[in-house]
PDB file of C-alpha atoms in Angstrom:
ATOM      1  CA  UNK A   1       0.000   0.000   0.000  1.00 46.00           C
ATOM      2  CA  UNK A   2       2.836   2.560   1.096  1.00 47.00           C
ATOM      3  CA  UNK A   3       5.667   3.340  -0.914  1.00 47.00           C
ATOM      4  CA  UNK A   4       8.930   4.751   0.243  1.00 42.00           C
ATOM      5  CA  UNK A   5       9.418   8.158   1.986  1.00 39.00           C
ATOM      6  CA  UNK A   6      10.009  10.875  -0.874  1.00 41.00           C
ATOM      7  CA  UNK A   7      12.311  13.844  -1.453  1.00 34.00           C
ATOM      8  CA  UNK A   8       9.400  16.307  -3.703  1.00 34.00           C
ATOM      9  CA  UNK A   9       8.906  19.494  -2.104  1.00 35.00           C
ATOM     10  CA  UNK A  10       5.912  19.499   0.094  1.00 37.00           C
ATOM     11  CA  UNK A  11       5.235  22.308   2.666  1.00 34.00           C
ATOM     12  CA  UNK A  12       5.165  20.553   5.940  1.00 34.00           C
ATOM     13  CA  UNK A  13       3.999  22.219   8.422  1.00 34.00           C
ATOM     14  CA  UNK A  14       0.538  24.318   6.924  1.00 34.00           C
ATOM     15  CA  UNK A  15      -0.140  27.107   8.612  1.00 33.00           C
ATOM     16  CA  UNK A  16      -3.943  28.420   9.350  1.00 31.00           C
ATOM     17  CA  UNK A  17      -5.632  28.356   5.728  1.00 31.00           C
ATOM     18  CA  UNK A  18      -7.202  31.603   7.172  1.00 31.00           C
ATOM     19  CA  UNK A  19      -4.054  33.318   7.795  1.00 33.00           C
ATOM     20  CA  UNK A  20      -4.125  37.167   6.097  1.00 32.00           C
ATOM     21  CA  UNK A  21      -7.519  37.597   4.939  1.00 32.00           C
ATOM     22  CA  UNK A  22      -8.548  41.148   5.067  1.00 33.00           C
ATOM     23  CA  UNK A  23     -11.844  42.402   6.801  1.00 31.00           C
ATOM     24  CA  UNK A  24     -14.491  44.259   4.631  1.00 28.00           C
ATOM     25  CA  UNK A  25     -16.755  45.883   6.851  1.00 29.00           C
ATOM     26  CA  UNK A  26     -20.063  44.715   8.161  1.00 29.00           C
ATOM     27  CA  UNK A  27     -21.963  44.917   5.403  1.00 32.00           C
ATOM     28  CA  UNK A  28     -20.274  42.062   3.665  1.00 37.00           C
ATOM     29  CA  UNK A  29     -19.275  39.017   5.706  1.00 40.00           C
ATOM     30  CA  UNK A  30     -15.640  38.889   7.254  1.00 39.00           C
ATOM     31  CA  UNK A  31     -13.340  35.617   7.369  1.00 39.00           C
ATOM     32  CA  UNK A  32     -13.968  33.022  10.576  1.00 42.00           C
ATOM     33  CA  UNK A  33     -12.086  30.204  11.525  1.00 45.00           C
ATOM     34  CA  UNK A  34     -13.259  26.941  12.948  1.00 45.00           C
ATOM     35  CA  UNK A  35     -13.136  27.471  16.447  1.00 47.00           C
ATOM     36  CA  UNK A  36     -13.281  24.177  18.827  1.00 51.00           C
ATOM     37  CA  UNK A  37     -15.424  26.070  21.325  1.00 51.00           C
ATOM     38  CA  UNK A  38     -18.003  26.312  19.481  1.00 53.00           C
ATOM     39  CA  UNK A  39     -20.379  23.384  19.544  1.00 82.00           C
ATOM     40  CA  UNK A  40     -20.490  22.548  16.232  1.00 89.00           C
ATOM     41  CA  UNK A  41     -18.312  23.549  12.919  1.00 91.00           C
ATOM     42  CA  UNK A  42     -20.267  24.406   9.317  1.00 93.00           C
ATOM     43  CA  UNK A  43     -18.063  23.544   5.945  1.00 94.00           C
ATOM     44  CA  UNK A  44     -18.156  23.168   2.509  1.00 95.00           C
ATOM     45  CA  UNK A  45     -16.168  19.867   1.331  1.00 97.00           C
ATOM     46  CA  UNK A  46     -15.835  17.212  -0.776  1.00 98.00           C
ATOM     47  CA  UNK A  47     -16.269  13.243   0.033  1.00 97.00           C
ATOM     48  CA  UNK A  48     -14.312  10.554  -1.225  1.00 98.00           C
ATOM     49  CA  UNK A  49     -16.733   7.700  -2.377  1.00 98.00           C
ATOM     50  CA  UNK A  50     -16.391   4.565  -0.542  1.00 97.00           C
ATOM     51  CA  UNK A  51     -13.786   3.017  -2.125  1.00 98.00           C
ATOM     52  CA  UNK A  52     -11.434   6.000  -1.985  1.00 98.00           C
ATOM     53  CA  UNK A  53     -12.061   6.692   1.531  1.00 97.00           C
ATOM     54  CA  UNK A  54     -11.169   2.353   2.620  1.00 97.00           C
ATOM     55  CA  UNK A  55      -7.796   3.345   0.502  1.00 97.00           C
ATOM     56  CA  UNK A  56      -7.147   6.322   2.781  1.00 97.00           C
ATOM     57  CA  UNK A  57      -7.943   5.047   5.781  1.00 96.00           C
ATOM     58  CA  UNK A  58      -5.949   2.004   5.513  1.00 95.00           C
ATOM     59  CA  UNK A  59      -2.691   3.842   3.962  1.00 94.00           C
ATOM     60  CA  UNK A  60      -2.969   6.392   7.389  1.00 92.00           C
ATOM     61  CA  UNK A  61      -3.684   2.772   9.434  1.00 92.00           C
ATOM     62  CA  UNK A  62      -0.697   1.527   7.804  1.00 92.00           C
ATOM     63  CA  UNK A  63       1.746   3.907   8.229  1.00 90.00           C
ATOM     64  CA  UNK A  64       0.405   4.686  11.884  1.00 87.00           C
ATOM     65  CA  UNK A  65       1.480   1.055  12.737  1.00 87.00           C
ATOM     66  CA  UNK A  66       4.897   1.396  11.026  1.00 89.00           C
ATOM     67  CA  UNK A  67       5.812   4.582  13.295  1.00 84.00           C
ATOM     68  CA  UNK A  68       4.183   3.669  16.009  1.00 82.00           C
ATOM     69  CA  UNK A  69       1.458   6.363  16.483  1.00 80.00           C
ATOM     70  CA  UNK A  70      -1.088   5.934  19.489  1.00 74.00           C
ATOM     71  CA  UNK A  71      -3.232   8.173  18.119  1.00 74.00           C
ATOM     72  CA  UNK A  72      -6.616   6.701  16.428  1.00 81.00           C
ATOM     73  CA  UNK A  73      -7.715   7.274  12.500  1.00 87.00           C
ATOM     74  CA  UNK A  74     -10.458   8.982  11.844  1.00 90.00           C
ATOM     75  CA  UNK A  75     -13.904   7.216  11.501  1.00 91.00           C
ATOM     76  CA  UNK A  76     -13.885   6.399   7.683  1.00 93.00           C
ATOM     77  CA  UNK A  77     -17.228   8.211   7.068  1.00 93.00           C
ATOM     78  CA  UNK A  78     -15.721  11.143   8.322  1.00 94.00           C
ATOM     79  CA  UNK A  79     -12.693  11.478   5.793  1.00 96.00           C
ATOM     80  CA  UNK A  80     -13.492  14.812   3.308  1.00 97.00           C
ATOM     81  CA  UNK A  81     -11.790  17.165   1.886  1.00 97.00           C
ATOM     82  CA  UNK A  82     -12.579  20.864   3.539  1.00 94.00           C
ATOM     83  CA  UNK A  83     -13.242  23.658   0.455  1.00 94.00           C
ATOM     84  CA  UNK A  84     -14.399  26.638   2.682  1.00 92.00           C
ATOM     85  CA  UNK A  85     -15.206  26.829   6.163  1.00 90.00           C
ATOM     86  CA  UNK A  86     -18.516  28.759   7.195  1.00 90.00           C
ATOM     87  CA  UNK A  87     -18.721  29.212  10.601  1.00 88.00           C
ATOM     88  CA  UNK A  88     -18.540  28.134  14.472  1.00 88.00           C
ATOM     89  CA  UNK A  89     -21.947  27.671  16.274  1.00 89.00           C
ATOM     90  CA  UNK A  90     -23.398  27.202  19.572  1.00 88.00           C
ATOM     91  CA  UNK A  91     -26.440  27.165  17.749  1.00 89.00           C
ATOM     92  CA  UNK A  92     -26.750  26.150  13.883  1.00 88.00           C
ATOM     93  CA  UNK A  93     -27.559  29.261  12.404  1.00 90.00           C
ATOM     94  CA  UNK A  94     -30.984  28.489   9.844  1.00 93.00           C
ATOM     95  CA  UNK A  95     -30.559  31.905   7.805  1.00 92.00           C
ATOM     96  CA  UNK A  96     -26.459  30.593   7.304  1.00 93.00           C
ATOM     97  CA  UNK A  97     -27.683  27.604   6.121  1.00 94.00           C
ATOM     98  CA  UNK A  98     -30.229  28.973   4.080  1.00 95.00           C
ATOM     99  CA  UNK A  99     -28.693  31.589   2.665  1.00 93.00           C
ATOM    100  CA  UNK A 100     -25.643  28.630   1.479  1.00 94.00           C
ATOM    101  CA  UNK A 101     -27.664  26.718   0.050  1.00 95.00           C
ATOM    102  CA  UNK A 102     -29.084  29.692  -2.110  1.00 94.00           C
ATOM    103  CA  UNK A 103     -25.603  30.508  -3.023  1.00 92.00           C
ATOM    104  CA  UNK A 104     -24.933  27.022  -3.898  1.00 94.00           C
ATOM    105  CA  UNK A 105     -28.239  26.436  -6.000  1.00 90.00           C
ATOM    106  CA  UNK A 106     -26.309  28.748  -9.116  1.00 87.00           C
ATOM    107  CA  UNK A 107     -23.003  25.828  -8.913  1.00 88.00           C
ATOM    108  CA  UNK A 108     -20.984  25.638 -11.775  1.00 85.00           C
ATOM    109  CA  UNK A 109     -18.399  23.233 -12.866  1.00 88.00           C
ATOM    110  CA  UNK A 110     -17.968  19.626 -14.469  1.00 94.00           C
ATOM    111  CA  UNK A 111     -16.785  16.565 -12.533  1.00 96.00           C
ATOM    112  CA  UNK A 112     -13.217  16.277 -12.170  1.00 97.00           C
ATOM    113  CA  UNK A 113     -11.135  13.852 -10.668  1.00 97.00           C
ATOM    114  CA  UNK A 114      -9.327  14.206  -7.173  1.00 97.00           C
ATOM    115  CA  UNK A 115      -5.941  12.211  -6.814  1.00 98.00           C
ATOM    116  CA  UNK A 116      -3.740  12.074  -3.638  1.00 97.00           C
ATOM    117  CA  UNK A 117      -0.596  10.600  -3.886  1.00 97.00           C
ATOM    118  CA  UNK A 118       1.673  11.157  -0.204  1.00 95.00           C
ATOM    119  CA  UNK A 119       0.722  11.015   3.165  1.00 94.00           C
ATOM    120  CA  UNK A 120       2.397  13.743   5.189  1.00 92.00           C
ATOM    121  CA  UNK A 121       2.157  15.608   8.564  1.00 87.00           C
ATOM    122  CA  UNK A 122       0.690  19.409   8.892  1.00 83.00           C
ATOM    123  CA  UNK A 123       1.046  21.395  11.671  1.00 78.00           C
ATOM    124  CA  UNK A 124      -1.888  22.627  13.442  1.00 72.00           C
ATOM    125  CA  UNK A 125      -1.304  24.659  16.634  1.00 70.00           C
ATOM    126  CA  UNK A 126       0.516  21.929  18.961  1.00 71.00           C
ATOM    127  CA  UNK A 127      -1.166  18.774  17.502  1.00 75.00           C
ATOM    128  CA  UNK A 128       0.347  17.012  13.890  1.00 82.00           C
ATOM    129  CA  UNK A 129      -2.084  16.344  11.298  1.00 86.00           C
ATOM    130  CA  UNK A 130      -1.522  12.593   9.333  1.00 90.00           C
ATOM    131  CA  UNK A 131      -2.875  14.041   6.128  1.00 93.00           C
ATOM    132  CA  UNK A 132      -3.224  12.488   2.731  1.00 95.00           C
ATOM    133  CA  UNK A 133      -2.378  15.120   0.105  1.00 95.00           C
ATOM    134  CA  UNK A 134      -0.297  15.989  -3.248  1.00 95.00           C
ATOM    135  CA  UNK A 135       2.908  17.878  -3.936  1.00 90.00           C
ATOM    136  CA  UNK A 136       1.057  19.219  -6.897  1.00 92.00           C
ATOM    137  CA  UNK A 137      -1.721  21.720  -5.973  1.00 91.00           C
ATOM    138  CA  UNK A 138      -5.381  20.229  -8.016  1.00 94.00           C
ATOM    139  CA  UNK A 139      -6.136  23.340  -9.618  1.00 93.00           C
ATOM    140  CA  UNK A 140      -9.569  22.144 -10.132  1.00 95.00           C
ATOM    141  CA  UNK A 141     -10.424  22.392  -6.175  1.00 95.00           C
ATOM    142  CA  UNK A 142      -8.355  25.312  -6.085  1.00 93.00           C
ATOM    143  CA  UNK A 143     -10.735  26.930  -8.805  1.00 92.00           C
ATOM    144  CA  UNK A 144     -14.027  25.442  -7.013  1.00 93.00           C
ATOM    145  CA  UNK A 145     -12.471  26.999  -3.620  1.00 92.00           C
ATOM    146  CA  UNK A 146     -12.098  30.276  -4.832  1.00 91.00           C
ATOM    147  CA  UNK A 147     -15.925  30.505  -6.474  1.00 91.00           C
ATOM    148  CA  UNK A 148     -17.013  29.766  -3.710  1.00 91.00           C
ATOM    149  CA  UNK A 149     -15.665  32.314  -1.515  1.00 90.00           C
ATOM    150  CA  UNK A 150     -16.338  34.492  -4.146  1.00 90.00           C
ATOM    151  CA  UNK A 151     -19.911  33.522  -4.032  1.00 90.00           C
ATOM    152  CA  UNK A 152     -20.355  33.720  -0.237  1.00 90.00           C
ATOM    153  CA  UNK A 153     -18.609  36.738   0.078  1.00 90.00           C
ATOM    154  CA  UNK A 154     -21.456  38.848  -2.889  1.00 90.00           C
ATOM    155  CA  UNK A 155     -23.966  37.026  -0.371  1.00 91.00           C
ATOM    156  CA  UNK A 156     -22.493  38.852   2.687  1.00 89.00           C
ATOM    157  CA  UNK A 157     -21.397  35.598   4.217  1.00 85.00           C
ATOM    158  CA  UNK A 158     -18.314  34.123   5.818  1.00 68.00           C
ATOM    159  CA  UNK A 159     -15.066  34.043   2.855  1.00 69.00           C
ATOM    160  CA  UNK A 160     -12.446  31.912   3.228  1.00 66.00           C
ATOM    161  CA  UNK A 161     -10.770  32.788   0.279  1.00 74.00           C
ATOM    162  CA  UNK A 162      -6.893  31.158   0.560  1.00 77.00           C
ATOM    163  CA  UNK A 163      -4.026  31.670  -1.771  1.00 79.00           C
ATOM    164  CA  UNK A 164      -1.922  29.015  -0.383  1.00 82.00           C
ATOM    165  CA  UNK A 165      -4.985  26.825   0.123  1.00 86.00           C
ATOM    166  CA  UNK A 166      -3.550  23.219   0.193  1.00 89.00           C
ATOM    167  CA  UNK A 167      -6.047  20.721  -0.591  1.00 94.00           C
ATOM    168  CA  UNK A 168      -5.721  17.995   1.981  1.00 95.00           C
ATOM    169  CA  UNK A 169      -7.889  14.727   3.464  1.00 96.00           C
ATOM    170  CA  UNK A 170      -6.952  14.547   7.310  1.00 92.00           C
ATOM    171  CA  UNK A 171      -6.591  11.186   8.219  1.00 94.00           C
ATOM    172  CA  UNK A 172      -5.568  11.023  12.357  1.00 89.00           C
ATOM    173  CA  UNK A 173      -4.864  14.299  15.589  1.00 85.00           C
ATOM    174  CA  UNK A 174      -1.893  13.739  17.402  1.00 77.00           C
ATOM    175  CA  UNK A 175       1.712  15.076  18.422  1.00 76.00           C
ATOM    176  CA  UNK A 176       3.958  12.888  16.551  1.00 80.00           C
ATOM    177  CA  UNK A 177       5.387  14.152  13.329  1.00 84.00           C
ATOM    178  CA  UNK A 178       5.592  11.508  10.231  1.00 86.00           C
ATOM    179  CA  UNK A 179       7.909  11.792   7.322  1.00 90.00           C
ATOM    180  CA  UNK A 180       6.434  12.372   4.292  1.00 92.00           C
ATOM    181  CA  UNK A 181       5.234   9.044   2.246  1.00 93.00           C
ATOM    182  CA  UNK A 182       5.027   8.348  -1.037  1.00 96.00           C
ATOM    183  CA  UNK A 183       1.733   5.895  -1.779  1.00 96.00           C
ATOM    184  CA  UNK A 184       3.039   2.882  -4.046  1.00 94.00           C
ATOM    185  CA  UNK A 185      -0.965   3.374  -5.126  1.00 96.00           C
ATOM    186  CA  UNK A 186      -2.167   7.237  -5.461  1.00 97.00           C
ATOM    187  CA  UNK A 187      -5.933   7.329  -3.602  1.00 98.00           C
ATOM    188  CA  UNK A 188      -8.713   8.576  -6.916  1.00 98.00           C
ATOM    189  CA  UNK A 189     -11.889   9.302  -7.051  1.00 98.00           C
ATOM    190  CA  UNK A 190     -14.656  11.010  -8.947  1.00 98.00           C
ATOM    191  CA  UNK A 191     -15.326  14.883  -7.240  1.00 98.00           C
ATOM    192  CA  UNK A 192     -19.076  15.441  -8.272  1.00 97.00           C
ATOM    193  CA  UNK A 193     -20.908  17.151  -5.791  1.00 97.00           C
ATOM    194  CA  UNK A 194     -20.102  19.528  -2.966  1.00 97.00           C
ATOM    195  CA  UNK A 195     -21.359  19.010   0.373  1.00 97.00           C
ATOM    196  CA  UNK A 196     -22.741  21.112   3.233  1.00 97.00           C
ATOM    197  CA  UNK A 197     -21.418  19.620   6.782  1.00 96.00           C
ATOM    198  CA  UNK A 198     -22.460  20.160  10.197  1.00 95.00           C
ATOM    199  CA  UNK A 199     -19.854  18.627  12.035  1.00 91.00           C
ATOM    200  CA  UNK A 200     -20.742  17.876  15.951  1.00 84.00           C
ATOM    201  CA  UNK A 201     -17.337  18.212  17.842  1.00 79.00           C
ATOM    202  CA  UNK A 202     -16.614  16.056  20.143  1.00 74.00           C
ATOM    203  CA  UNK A 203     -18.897  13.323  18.871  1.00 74.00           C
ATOM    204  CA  UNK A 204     -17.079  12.516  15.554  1.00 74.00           C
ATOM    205  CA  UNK A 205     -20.369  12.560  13.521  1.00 81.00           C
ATOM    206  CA  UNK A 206     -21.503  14.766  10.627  1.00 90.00           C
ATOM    207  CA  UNK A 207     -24.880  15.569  10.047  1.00 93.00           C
ATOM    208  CA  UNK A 208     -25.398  16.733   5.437  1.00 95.00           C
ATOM    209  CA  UNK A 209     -27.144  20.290   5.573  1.00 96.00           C
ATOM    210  CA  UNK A 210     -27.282  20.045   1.659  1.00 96.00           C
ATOM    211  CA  UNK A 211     -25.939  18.354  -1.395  1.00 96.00           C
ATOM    212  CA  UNK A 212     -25.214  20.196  -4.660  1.00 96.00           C
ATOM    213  CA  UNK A 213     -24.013  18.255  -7.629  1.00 96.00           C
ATOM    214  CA  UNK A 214     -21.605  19.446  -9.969  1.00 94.00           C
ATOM    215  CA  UNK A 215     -22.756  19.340 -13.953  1.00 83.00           C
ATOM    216  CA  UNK A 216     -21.309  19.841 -17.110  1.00 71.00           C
ATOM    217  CA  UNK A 217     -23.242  22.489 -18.902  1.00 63.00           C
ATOM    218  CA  UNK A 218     -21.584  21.798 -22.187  1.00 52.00           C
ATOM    219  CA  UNK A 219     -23.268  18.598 -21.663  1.00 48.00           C
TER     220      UNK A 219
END
């Protein structure tokens, strides 16, 4: 399943994807980070399909065993890829989520395909990340990443728009770093929807505010 550890370039240590963004006032939204206060975390992201996500989950398994990580791997259900955050709550917010899923009901863009091909460690705050991810940026989430912000942002909502946005799948929380792995197979799948998440903290569950499949208009 693994390969050997690899020499590419690959930042690694990722600093807050939020990091820089200007405010604009209060009549348009302002950037938020996920806070883990808050009860519960809203996102935009993208899920691997089953297959994928068994891949990931036993390439982070494997190479948790071969450096001995305590830490535990994230449920498999769980796995995702996060596009743009929208907000912390104590309580879910209806108008956010209604006024998302407006935004989202004007989606553009075809189907594209997602690959992964390392597993690598990010930093976040004190913890390491185990995160699946690619040396080479996929300019097609980059592209979906930045409509949306662009989209939330003429709504008045959160924007989480990220020039060194690093698409990644987060595959285990803990404190030990890994070096960088090269898959012997790259983890694929089939992007074609984007998905609204309510993620319950502390209870490693999601709850799916909204689904919004991605079509080829030339089509």
């Amino acid at each position: 399943m693994l390969g050997q550890s690899g020499n590419e370039k690959l930042r690694p240590q990722q600093g807050s994807l939020w990091n820089g963004l200007p405010e604009i006032g209060p009549e348009r939204g302002r950037a938020r980070r996920h806070e883990e206060k808050g009860r519960s975390n809203v996102f935009l992201a993208v899920m691997p399909d089953q297959p994928a996500a068994m891949q990931a989950w036993e390439a982070g398994q494997e190479l948790g065993h071969r450096h001995g990580l305590s830490h535990a791997m994230r449920p498999r259900e769980t796995l995702h890829v996060t596009l743009n955050p929208i907000g912390s709550y104590l309580t879910l917010s209806e108008t956010d989520v209604f006024t998302v899923s407006e935004v989202m009901s004007s989606l553009r863009g075809a189907p594209f395909e997602v690959s992964f091909d390392r597993v690598a460690s990010f930093a976040h705050g004190e913890r390491r990340l185990m995160v699946l991810c690619n040396a080479i940026r996929s300019e097609e989430l980059m592209d979906l990443h930045v409509q949306l912000a662009k989209e939330m942002w003429a709504a008045g909502m959160t924007f989480t728009y990220n020039p060194r946005f690093m698409p990644h799948m987060t595959l285990s929380y803990g404190e030990t770093e890994i070096p960088e792995t090269v898959l012997a197979e790259p983890v694929r799948w089939m992007v074609r929807e984007v998905v609204l998440v309510h993620s319950l903290v502390g209870e490693s569950r999601y709850e799916y505010l909204g689904r919004w499949p991605l079509c080829d208009d030339a089509g």
